[in-house]
Coordinates of C-alpha atoms in Angstrom, one line a residue:
X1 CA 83.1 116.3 103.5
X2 CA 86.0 114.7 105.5
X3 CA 87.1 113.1 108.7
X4 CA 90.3 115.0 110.2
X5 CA 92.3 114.5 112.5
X6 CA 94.6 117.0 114.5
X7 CA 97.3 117.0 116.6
X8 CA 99.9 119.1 118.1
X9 CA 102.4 118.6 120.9
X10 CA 104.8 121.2 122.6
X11 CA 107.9 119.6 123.6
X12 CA 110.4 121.6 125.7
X13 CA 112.5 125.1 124.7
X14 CA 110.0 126.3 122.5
X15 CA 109.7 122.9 120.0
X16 CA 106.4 121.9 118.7
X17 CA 105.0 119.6 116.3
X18 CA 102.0 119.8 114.1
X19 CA 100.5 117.3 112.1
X20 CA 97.4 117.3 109.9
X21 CA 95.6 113.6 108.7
X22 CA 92.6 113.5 106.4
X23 CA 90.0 111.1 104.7
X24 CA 87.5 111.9 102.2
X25 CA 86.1 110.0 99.2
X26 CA 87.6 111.9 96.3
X27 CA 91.1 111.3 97.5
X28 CA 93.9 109.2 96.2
X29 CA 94.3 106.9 99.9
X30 CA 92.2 106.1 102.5
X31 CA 94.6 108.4 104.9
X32 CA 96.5 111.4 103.6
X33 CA 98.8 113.8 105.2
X34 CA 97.6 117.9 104.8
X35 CA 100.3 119.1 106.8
X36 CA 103.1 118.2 108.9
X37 CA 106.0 119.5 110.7
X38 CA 108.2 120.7 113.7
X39 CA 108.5 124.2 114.9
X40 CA 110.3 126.4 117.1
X41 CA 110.2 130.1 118.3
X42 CA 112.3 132.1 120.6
X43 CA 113.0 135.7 121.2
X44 CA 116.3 137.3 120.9
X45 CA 115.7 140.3 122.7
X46 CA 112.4 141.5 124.3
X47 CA 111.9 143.1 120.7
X48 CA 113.0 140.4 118.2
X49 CA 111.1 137.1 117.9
X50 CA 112.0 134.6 115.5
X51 CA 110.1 131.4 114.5
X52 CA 112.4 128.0 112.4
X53 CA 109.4 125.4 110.8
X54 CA 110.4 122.4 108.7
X55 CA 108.1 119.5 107.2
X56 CA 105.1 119.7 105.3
X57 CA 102.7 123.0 105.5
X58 CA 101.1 125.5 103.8
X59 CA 102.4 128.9 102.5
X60 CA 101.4 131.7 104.9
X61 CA 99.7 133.2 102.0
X62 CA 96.3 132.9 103.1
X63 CA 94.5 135.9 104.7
X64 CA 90.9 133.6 105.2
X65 CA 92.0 130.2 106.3
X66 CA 93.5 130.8 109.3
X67 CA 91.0 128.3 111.3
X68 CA 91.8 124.6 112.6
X69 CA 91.7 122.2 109.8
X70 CA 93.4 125.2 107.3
X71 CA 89.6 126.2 107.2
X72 CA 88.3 129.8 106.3
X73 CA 87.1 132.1 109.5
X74 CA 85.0 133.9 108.0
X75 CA 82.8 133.0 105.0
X76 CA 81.9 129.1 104.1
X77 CA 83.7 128.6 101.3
X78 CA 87.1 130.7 99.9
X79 CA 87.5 132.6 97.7
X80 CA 89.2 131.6 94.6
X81 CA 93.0 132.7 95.2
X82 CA 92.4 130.2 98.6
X83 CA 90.7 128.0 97.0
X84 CA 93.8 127.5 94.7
X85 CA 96.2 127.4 97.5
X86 CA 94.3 124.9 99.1
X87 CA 94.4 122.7 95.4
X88 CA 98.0 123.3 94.6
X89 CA 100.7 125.3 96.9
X90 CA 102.4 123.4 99.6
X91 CA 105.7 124.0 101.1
X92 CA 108.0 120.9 101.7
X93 CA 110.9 122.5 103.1
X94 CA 111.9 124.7 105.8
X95 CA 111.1 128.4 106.8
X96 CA 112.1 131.5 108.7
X97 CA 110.2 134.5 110.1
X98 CA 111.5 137.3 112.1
X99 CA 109.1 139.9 113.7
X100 CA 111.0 143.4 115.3
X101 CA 107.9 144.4 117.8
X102 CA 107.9 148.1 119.4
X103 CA 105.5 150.8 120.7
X104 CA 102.4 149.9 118.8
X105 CA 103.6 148.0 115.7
X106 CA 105.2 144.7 114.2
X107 CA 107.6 144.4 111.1
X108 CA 108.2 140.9 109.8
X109 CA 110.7 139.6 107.5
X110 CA 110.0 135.8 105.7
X111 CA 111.7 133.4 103.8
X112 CA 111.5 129.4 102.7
X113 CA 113.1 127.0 101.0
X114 CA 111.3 123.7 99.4
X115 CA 111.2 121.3 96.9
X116 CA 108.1 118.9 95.8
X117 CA 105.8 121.8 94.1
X118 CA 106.7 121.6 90.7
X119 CA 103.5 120.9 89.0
X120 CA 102.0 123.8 90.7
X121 CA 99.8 125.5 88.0
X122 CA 98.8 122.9 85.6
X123 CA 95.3 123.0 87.3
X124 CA 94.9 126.6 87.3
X125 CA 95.7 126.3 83.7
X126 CA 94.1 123.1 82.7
X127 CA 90.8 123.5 84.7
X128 CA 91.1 127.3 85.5
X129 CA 90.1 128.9 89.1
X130 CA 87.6 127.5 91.3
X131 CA 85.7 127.6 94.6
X132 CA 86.2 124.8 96.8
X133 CA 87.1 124.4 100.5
X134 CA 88.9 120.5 99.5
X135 CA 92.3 120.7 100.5
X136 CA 94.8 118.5 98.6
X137 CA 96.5 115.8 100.6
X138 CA 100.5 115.2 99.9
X139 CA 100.1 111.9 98.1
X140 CA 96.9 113.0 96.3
X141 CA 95.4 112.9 92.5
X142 CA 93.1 115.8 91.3
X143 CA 91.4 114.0 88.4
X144 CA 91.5 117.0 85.1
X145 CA 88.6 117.6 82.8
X146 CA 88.7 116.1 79.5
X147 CA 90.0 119.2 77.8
X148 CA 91.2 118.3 74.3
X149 CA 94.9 119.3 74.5
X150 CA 95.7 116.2 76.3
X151 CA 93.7 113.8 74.9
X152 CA 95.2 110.8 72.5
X153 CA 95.3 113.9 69.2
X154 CA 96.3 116.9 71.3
X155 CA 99.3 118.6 71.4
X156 CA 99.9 117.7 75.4
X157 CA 98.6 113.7 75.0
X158 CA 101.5 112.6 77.3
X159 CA 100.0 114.2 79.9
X160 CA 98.7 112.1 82.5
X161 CA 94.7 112.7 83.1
X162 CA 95.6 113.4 86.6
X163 CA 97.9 116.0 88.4
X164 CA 99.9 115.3 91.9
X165 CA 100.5 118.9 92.4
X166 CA 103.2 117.7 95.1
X167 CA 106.0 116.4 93.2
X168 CA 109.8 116.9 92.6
X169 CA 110.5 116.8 89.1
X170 CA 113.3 118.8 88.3
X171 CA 115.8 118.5 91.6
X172 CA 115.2 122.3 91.6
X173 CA 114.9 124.5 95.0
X174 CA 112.1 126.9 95.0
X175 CA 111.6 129.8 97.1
X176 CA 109.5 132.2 98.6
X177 CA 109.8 135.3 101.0
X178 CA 107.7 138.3 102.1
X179 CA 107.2 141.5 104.3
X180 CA 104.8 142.0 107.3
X181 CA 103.1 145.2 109.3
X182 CA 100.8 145.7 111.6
X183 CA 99.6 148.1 114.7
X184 CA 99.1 145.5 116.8
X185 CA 95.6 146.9 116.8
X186 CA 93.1 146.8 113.8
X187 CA 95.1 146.9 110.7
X188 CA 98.1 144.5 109.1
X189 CA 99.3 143.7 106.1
X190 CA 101.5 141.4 103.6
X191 CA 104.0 140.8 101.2
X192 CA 104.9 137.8 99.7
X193 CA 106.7 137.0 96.5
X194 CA 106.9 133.0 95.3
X195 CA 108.9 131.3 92.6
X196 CA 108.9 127.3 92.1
X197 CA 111.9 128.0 89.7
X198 CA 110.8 125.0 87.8
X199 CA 112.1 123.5 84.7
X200 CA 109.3 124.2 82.2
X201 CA 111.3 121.5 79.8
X202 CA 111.2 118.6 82.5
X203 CA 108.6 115.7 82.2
X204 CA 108.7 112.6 84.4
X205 CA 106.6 110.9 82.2
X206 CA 103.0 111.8 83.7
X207 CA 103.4 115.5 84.3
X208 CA 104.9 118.1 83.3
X209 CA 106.6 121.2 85.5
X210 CA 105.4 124.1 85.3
X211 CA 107.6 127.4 85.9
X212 CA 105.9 129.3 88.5
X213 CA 105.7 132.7 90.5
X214 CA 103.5 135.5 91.5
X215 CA 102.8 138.2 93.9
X216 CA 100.2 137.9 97.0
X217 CA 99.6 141.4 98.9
X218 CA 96.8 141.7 102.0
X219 CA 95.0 143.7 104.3
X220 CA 93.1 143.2 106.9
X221 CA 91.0 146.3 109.1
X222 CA 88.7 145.7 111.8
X223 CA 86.8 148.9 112.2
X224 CA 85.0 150.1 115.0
X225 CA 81.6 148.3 115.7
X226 CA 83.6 144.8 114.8
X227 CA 83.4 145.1 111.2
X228 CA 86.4 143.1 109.6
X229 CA 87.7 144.2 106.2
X230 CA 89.9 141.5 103.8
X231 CA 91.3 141.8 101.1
X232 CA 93.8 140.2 98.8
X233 CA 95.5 140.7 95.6
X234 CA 97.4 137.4 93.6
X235 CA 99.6 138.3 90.0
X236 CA 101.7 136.1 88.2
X237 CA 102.6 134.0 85.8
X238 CA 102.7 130.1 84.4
X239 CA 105.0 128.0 81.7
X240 CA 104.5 125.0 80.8
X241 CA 107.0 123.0 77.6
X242 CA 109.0 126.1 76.8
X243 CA 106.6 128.4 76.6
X244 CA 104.1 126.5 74.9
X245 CA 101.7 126.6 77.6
X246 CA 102.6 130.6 78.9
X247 CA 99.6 131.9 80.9
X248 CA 99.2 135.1 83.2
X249 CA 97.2 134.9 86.4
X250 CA 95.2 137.5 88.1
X251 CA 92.7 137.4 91.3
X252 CA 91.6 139.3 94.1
X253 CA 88.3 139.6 96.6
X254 CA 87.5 141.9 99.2
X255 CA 85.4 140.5 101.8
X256 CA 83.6 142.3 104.6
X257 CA 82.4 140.4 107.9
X258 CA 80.3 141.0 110.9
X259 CA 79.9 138.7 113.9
X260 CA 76.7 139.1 116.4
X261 CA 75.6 137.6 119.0
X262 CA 74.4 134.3 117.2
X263 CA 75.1 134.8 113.7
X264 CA 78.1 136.1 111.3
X265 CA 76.8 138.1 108.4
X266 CA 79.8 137.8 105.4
X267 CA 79.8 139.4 101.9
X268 CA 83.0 139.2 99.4
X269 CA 83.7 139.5 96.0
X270 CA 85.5 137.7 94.0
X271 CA 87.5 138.4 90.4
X272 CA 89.7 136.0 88.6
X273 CA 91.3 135.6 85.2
X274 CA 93.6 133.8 83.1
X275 CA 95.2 135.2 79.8

């Protein structure tokens, strides 16, 4: 459980801000900061739309949690690949999106710069996937199982017993950048490639970073009768210690929701594997 607050203000000439606070008991400090940052949008044409955000925020890589409070809209609790971007993958940077918008359709272009996400993962690898709506806060500890490669005879006992999946370890810029359809009507789709470019060698003497990147590709059909179909497919790869640690990641669900009058009816499954 946790106590959130949000808030979001729309200056003038298309400028807004967005910020994000949370408590719970398993975190680090009393108050943490989820997300925030400052936005603006602004068309070029009556076609071509173009949105500049900068601060804290999370990857547009999630399909499910598109709710207030980065919450899922369908289904209780994500599924694992959002699970895992909830843990792990936050942008501290800026990004850039540019939508072309014509007849019945909408092609998007996206790309980001940031910094700050170099441990991104060590818990995938260290305690594997997992279903959990928690999101991470910025200044945050997520406490590892006592696996025995980092324990006082394993080959990985400088590692701290904690991660803080947010931090800069190796002054390198990471990036990330994707494609975007849809009919303006029932169907859309995604894209997106990501790459921490990480120093696997680096260590700042709790954690180590871990050279990260993968593939995310969605889609999302609402059918007649308001039956929503979503699905998503995540594949890539982690390093950790020049190769030592060299792990390949794979998930994907497909998720099928209903809304009546008083009730949602949800279904999805999940697969996930590390190798």
């Amino acid at each position: 459980a946790e106590v959130a607050l949000l808030s979001s203000y729309a200056f003038d000439a298309g400028f807004k801000g967005d910020l994000y606070l949370k408590h719970d008991s398993e975190q680090k400090n009393e108050v943490d900061v989820v997300e925030g940052f400052i936005s603006f949008r602004s068309n070029l044409n009556e076609n071509i739309r173009y949105k500049i955000r900068a601060g804290i925020f999370f990857p547009p890589f999630s399909l499910e949690n598109r709710s207030q409070g980065w919450l899922p809209t369908a289904s209780i609790t994500p599924s694992a690949i959002n699970g895992w971007i909830g843990d792990e993958l936050k942008t501290m940077g800026g990004e850039m999106s540019l939508s072309y918008e014509a007849e019945n359709s909408r092609l998007g272009i996206i790309g980001a710069l940031f910094a700050h996400n170099d441990p991104v993962g060590s818990l995938l690898v260290w305690r594997g996937w997992t279903f959990g709506d928690r999101k991470t806060g910025w200044n945050d500890q997520v406490v590892l199982p006592e696996i025995p490669s980092i324990q006082a005879t394993g080959s990985f006992k400088n590692q701290a017993h904690w991660v803080e999946p947010f931090t800069e370890i190796d002054d390198k810029i990471g990036f990330y950048s994707g494609l975007s359809w849809s009919n303006l009507d029932n169907i859309s789709t995604h894209l997106y490639y990501y790459d921490n470019r990480a120093d696997q060698l680096k260590f700042d003497g709790f954690q180590y970073a871990w050279a990260t990147h993968f593939i995310s590709a969605d889609l999302k059909i609402l059918f007649h009768g308001g039956i929503e179909l979503l699905t998503q497919y995540m594949s890539g790869n982690t390093q950790m210690g020049g190769k030592a640690v060299d792990v390949d990641f794979e998930s994907y669900y497909l998720l099928l929701n209903k809304e009546f009058e008083q009730i949602t009816v949800t279904m999805r499954y999940d697969y996930f594997s590390l190798k």
